[in-house]
Coordinates of C-alpha atoms in Angstrom, one line a residue:
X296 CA -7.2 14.8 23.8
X297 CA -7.4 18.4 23.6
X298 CA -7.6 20.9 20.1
X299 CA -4.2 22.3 19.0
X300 CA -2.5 22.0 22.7
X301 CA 1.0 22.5 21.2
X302 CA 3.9 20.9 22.7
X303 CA 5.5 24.1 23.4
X304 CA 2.6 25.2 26.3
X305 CA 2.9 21.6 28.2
X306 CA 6.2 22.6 30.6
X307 CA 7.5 18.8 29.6
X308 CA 8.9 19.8 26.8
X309 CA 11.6 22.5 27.2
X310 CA 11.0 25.7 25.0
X311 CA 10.7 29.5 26.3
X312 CA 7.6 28.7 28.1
X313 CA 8.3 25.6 30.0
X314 CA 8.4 27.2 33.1
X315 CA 5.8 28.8 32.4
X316 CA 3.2 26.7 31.6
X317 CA 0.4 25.8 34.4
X318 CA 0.4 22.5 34.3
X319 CA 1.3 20.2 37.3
X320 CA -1.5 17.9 36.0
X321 CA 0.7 17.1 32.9
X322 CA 3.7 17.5 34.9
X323 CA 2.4 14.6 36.9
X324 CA 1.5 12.4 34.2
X325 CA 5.2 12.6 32.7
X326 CA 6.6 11.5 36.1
X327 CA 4.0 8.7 36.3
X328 CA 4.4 7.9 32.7
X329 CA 6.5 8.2 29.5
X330 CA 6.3 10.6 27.4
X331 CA 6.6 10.3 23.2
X332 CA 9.6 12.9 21.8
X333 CA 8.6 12.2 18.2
X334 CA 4.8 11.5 17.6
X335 CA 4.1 12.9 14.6
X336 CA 0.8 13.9 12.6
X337 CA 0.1 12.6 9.3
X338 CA -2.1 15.8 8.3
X339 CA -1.8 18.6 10.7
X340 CA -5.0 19.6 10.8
X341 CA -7.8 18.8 13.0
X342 CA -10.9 16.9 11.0
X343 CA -8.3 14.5 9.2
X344 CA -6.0 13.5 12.1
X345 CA -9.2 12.8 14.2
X346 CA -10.2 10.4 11.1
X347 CA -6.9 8.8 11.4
X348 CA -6.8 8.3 15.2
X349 CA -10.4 6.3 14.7
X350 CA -10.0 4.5 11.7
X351 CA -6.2 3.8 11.7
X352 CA -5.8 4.9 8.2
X353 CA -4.0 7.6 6.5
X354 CA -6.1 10.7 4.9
X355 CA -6.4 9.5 1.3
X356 CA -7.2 6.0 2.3
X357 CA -10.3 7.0 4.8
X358 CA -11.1 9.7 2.8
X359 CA -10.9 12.4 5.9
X360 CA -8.4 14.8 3.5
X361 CA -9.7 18.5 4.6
X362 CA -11.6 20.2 7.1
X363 CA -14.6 19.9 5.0
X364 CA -14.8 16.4 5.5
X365 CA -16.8 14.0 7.6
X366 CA -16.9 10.3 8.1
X367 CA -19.9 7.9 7.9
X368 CA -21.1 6.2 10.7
X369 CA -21.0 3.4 8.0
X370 CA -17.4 3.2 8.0
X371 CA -15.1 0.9 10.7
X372 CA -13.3 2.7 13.2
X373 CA -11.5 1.3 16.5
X374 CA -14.6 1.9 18.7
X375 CA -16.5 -0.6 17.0
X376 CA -13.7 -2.5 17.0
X377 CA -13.2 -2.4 21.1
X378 CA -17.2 -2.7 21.2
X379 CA -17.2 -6.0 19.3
X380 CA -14.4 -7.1 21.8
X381 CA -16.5 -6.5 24.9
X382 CA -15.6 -2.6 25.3
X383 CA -18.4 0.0 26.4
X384 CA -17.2 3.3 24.7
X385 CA -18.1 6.9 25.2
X386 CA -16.9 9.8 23.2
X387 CA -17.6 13.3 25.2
X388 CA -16.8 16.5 24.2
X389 CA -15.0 17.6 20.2
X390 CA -16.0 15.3 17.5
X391 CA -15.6 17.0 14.3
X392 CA -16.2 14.4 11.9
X393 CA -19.9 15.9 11.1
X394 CA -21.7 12.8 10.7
X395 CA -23.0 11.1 13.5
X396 CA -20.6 9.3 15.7
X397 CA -20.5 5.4 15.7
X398 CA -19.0 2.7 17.9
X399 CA -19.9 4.0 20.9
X400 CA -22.5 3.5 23.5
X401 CA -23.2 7.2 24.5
X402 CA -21.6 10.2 23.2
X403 CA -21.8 13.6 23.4
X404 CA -20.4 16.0 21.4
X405 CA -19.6 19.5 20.1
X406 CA -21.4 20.4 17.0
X407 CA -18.2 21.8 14.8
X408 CA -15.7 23.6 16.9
X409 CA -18.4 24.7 19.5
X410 CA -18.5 27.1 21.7
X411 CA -16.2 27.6 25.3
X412 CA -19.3 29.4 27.4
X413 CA -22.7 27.3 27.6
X414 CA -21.9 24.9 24.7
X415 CA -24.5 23.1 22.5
X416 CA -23.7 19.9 22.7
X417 CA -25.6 16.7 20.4
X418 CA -26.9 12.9 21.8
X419 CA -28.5 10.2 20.2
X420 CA -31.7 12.1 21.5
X421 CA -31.6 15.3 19.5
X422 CA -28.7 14.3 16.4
X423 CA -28.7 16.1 13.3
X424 CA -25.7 15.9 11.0
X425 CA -23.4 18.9 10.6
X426 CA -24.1 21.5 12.8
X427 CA -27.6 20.9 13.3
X428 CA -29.2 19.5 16.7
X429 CA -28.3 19.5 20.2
X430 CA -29.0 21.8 23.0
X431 CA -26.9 24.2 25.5
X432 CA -25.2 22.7 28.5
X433 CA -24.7 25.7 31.8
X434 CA -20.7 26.0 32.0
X435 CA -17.2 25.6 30.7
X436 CA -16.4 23.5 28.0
X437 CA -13.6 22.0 29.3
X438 CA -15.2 21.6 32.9
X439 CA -18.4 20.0 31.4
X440 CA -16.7 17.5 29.3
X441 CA -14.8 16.1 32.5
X442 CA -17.7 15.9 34.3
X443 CA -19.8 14.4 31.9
X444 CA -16.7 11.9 31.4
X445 CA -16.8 10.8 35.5
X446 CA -20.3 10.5 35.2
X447 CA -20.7 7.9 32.4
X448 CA -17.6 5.9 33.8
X449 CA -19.4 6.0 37.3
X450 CA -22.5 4.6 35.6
X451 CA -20.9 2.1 33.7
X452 CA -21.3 -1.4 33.7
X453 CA -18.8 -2.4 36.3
X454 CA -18.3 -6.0 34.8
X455 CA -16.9 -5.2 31.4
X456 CA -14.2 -2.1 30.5
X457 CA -14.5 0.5 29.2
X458 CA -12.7 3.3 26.6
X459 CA -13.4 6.8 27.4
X460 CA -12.7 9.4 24.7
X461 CA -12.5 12.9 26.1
X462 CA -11.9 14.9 23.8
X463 CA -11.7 18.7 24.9
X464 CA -12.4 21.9 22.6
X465 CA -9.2 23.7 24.1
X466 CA -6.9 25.0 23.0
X467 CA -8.5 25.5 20.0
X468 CA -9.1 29.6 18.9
X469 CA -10.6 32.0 20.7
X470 CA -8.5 30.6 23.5
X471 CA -10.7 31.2 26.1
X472 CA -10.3 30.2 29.8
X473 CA -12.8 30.5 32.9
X474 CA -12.0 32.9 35.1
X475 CA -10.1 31.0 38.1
X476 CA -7.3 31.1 35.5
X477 CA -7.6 35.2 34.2
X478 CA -4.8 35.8 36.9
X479 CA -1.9 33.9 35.3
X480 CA 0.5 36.2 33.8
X481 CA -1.3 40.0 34.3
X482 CA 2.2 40.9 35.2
X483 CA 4.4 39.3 33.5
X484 CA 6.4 39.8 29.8
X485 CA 5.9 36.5 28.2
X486 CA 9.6 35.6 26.7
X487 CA 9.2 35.4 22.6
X488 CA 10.7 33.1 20.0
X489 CA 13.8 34.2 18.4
X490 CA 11.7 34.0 14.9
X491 CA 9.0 36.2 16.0
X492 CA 9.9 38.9 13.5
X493 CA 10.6 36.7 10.6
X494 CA 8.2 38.4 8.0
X495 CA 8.9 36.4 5.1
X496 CA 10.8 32.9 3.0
X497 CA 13.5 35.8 2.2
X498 CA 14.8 35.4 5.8
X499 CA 15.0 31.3 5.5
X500 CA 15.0 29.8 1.7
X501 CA 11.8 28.1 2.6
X502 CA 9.1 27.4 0.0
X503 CA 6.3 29.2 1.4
X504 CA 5.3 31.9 3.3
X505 CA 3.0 30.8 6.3
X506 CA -0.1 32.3 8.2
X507 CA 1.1 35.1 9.7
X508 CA 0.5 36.2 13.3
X509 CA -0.7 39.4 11.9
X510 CA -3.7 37.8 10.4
X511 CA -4.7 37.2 13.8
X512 CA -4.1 41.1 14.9
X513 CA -6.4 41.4 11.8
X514 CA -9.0 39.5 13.6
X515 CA -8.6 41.1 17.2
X516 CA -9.2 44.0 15.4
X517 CA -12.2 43.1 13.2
X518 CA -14.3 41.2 16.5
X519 CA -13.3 44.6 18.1
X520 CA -15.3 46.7 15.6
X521 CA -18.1 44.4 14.9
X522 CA -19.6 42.6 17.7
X523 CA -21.4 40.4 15.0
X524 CA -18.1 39.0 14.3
X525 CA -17.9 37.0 18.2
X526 CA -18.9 33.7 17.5
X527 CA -17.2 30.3 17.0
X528 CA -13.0 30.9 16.2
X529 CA -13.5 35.1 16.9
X530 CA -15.3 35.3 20.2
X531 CA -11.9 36.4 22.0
X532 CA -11.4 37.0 25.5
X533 CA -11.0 40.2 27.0
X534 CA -11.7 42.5 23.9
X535 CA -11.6 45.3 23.1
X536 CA -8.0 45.2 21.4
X537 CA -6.0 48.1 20.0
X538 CA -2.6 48.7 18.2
X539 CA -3.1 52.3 17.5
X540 CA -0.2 53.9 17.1
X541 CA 2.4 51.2 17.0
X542 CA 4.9 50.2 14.6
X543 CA 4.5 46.6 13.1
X544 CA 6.9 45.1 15.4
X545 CA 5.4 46.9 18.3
X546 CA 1.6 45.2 16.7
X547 CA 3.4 42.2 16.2
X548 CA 4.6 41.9 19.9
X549 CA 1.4 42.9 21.6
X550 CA -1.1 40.3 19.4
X551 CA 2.1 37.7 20.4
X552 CA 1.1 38.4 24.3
X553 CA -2.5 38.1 24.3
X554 CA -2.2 35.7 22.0
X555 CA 0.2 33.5 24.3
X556 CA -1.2 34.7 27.4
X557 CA -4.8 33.1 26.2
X558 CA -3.6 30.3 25.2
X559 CA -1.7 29.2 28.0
X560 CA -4.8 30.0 30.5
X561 CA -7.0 28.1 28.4
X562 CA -4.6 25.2 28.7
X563 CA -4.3 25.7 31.9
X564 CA -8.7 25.1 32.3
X565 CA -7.8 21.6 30.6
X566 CA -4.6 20.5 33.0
X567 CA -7.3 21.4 35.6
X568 CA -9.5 19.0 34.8
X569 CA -6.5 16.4 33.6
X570 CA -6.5 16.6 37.5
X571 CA -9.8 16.6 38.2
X572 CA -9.9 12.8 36.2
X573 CA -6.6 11.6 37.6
X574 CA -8.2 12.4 41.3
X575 CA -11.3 10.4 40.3
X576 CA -9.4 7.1 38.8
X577 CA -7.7 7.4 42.1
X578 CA -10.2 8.1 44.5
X579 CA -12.6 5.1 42.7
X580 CA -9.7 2.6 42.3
X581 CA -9.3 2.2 38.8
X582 CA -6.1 3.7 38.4
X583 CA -3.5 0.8 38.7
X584 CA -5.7 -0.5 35.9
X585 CA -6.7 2.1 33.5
X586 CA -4.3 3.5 30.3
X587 CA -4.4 7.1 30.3
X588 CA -3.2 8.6 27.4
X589 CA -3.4 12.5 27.0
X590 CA -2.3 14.3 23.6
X591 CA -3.7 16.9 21.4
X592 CA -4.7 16.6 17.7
X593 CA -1.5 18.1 16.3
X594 CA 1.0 21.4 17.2
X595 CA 0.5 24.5 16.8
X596 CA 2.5 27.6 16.0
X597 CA 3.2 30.4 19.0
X598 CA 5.3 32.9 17.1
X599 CA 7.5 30.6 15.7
X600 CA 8.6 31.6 12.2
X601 CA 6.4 34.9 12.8
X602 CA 3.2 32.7 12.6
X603 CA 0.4 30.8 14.1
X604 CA -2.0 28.1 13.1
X605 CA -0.5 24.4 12.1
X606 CA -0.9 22.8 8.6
X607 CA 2.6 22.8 8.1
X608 CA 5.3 20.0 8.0
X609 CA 7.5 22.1 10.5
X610 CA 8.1 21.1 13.7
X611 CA 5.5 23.1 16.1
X612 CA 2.9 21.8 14.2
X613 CA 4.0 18.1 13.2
X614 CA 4.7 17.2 16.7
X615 CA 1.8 15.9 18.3
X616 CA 2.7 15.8 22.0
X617 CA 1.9 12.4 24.1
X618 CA 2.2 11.3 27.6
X619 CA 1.1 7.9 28.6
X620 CA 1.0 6.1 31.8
X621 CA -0.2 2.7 32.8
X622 CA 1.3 1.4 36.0
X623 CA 2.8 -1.7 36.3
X624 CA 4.3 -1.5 32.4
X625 CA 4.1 1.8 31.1
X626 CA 8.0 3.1 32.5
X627 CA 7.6 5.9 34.8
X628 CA 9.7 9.4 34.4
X629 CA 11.0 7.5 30.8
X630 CA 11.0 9.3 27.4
X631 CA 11.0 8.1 24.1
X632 CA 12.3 8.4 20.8
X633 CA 10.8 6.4 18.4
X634 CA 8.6 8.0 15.6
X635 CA 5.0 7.5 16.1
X636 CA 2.7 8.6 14.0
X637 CA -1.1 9.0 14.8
X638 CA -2.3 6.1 12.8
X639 CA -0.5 4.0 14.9
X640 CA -2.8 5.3 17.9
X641 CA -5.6 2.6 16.8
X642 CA -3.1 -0.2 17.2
X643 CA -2.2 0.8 20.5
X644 CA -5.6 0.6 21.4
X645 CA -6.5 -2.8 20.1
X646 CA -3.6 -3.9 21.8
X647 CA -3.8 -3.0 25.3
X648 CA -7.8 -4.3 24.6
X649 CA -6.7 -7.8 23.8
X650 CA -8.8 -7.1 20.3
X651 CA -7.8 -8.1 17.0
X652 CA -6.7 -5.0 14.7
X653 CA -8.4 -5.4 11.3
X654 CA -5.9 -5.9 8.0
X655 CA -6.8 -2.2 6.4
X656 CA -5.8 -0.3 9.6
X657 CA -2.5 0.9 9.1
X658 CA -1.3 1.8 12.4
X659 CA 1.3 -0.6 13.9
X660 CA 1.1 -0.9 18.3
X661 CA 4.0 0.5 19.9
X662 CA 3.4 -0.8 23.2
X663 CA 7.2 -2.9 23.3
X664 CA 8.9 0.6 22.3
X665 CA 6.6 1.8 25.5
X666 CA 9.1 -0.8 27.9
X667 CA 12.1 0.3 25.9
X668 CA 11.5 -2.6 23.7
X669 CA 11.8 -0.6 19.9
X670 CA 11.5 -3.2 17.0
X671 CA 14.3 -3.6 14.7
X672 CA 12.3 -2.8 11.9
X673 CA 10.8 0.0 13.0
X674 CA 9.9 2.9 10.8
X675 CA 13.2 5.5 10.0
X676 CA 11.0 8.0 8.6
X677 CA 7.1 9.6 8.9
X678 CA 5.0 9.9 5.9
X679 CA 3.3 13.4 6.2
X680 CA 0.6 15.4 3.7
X681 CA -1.6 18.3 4.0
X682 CA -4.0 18.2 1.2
X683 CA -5.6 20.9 1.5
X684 CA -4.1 24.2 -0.3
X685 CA -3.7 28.3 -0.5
X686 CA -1.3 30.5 -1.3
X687 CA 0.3 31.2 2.1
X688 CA 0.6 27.3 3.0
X689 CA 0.4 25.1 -0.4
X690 CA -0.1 21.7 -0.4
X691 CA 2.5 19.6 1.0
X692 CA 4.2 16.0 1.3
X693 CA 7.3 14.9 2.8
X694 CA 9.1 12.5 5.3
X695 CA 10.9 13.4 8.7
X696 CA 13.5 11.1 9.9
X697 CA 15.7 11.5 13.7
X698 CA 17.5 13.7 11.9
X699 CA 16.5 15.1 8.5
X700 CA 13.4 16.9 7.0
X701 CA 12.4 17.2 3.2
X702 CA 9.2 18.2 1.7
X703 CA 8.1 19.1 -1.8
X704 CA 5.6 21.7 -2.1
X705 CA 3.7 20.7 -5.2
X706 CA 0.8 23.8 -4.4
X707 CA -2.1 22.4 -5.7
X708 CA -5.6 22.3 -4.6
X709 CA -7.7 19.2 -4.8
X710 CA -11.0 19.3 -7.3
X711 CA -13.1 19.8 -4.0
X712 CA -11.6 23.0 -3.3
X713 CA -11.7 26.0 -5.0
X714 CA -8.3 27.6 -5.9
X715 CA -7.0 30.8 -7.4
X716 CA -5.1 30.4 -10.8
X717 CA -1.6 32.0 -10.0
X718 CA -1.4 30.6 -6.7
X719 CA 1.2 27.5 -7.7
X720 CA 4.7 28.0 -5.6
X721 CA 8.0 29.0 -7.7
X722 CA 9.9 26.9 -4.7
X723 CA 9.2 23.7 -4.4
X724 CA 11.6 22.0 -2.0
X725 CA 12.4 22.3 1.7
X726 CA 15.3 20.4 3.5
X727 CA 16.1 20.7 7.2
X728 CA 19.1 19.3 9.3
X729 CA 16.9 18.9 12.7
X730 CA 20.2 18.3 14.3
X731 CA 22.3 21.5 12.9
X732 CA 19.0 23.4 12.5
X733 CA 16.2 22.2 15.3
X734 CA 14.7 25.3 14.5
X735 CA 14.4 24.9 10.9
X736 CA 15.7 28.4 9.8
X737 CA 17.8 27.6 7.2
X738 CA 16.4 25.7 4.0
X739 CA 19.5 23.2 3.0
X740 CA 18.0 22.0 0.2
X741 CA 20.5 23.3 -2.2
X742 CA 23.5 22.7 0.4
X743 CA 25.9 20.5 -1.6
X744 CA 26.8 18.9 1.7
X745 CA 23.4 17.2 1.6
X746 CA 22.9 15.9 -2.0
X747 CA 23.6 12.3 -1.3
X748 CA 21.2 12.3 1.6
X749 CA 18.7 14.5 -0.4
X750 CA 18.4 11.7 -3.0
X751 CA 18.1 8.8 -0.9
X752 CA 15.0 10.4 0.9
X753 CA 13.2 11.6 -2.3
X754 CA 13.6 7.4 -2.8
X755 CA 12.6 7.1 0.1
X756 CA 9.3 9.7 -0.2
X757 CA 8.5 7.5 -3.5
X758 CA 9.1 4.0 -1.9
X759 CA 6.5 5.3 1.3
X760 CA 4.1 6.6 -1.6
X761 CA 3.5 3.1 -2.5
X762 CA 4.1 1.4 0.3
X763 CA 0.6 3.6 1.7
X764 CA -0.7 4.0 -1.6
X765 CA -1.1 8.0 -2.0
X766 CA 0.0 8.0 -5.9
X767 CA -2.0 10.6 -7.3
X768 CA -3.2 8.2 -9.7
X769 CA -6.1 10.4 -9.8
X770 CA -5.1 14.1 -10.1
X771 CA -2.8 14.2 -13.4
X772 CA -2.1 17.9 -12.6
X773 CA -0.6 16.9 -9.5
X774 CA 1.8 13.9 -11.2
X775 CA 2.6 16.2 -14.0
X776 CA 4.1 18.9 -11.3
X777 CA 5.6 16.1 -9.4
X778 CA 7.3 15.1 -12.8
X779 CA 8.3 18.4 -13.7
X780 CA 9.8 19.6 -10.5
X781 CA 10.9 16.1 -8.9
X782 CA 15.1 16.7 -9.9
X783 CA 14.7 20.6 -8.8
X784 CA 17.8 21.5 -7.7
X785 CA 19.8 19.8 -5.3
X786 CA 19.4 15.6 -5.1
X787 CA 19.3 15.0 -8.9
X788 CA 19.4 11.6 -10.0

């Protein structure tokens, strides 16, 4: 798994930069495997979906809500599960979860986001909570955790399996990249989105107004002037950066090609060592019996909508993208449809392990819609929340079907988090046609075409409310918005 590695850089999945993406190592495990159209985050944001992924549970039942969050070793994950069932596990590389990890035999891991160049990295050995611990390792992130990775599977016990969690810090920001890869691109105009120059909700009736990709000229521009500034999420490649001189658009457009050009040599480094892992399973024997499964955490925005970051229910940053491949039943060169949703990722596991999957994991195996198989019953719609809240990008829930989109924007903080009074949204409801609109730039919500299939999904958003249990039976402020604002609009009942 890598950190934010949006669907958009993979080449697999159509977009402006499919041809140019570097990556024949992703290329090749789409035409050896299937890859997922419609796997979908629950909580587009880093800590949380990692909690889900491990525990099979939504955010507000495990607890993993925000980026300030962690989760106890104390607490039952699939790891443990797989290591009760015979499994020796490794996780190697991001963790992000704070506490110490548990259910696995060795790991070793990135304290917070950690660095790209000569990361610390913590063991069992030198542990400390939070960011705490650890030492430096010589390299690359992204090269070091593969390494490390073919080293404890070559020193594995031989007689048992094994899951390997490698989990790299890339794509996250800075976007850095070694420098076999600081060729790709030096002459080239990097095509943009067609929303790149959206400044605003005025252009598109959304709710909200989103993190703009001039914060991030912001920051090129602050690690430029102080040095001190270089560390963690602003240590940027290739600084100094200047947009003396230039109009906003003409800012706008030169923070959108470093910003893209990064990126996509940083995701480059990890296709790279996709490779280097595929060549081992090969080269050792184990491929015709190893799952691999590579994905990244959630989306992420490249210009789309003018912004960048994730957090939000819209498409670049919901979409989680997923290849799989398993030879012999895994369909090779085959796409599918289905919605997924990360929770269900635990399931999976349990299932290819042969392991019972415990009764308060709520994932559900998709290994029959894998061999074209898809349940009749299964899900029509994806729960989705972001609990976390600020004025630019207020808390969120909604549901996305095949087709439609709606989300209410109730803009509230949680009593954790400290919030500015004022900061509540005058908007609070979003509806897309994905079919009509893939691009989401028109908000239908008070379309009369719509109304009928409007209130039947705010049924449906109730119904999946209980069904998972995220009432809000303990945050009246958030149930009195919810009743004030519910029949906004269009979709009264």
């Amino acid at each position: 798994m890598s950190d934010d590695h949006t669907a958009q850089a993979w080449g697999i999945y159509g977009g402006i930069l499919e041809d140019l993406a570097h990556t024949p190592n992703i290329r090749r495990l789409a035409a050896e495997g299937t890859v997922l159209e419609n796997c979908l985050v629950s909580n587009s944001i880093c800590t949380p979906s990692r909690a889900t992924i491990l525990t099979g549970q939504y955010s507000h039942v495990n607890g993993v809500t925000t980026l300030g969050a962690g989760l106890s070793p104390a607490y039952n994950n699939i790891a443990k599960e797989l290591q009760r069932g015979g499994y020796q596990t490794s996780v190697i590389g991001k963790w992000h979860l704070k506490q110490e990890p548990a259910g696995f035999d060795y790991y070793c891991v990135l304290p917070g986001q950690g660095e790209y160049w000569n990361p610390v990295m913590k063991t069992a050995d030198n542990w400390e909570d939070y960011y705490g611990g650890g030492r430096p390792y010589q390299g690359f992130s992204s090269d070091i955790i593969a390494d490390m990775t073919i080293d404890w599977i070559e020193q594995r016990d031989t007689t048992r399996p094994f899951l390997a969690m490698t989990h790299f810090k890339a794509t996250h920001e800075p976007f850095d990249y070694p420098e076999r890869f600081s060729h790709l691109y030096r002459d080239v105009d990097l095509p943009v989105p067609a929303t790149l120059y959206d400044r605003g909700p005025e252009t598109t009736g959304r709710s909200f107004v989103g993190q703009s990709i001039d914060n991030l000229t912001k920051r090129y521009l602050a690690a430029t002037a102080d040095s001190s500034l270089r560390k963690d999420f602003m240590n940027y490649p290739e600084l100094p950066f200047s947009v003396a001189g230039l109009t906003a658009d003409e800012a706008r457009m030169k923070t959108y090609q470093k910003y893209v050009k990064d990126f996509l040599r940083c995701g480059a480094a990890a296709d790279d060592n996709i490779g280097k892992l595929l060549d081992y399973l090969e080269e050792s024997g184990l491929a015709e019996n190893t799952v691999v499964i590579y994905t990244a955490d959630q989306g992420y925005f490249l210009g789309e909508h003018g912004w960048f970051d994730k957090r939000l229910i819209f498409e670049e940053s919901i979409h989680m993208p997923f290849v799989i491949r398993f030879p012999g039943e895994v369909r090779a060169g085959a796409r599918n449809r289905d919605l997924i949703e990360n929770v269900d990722f635990s399931a999976l596991f349990a299932d290819y392990a042969g392991v019972d999957y415990p009764a308060d994991m709520q994932g559900r195996s998709f290994r029959e819609n894998l061999q074209g198989n898809t349940p009749d019953d299964w899900r029509e719609y994806s729960y989705y929340r972001y609990w976390d809240h600020s004025r630019d990008r207020p808390g969120h829930f909604g549901i996305r079907g095949q087709r439609y989109k709606l989300a209410f924007f109730y803009g509230n903080g949680l009593a954790v988090n400290e919030y500015a009074p004022g900061e509540a949204p005058t908007k609070y409801w979003d509806f897309y046609d994905l079919e009509e609109d893939p691009h989401e730039l028109r908000n239908a919500y008070e379309d009369p075409r719509y109304r009928d299939i409007i209130a039947q999904m705010k049924e449906e958003i109730l119904s999946l409310r209980e069904v998972l249990g995220d009432t809000d039976d303990d945050n009246p402020e958030i149930r009195e918005i919810i009743r004030e604002h519910w029949n906004d609009g269009s979709g009264k009942r």
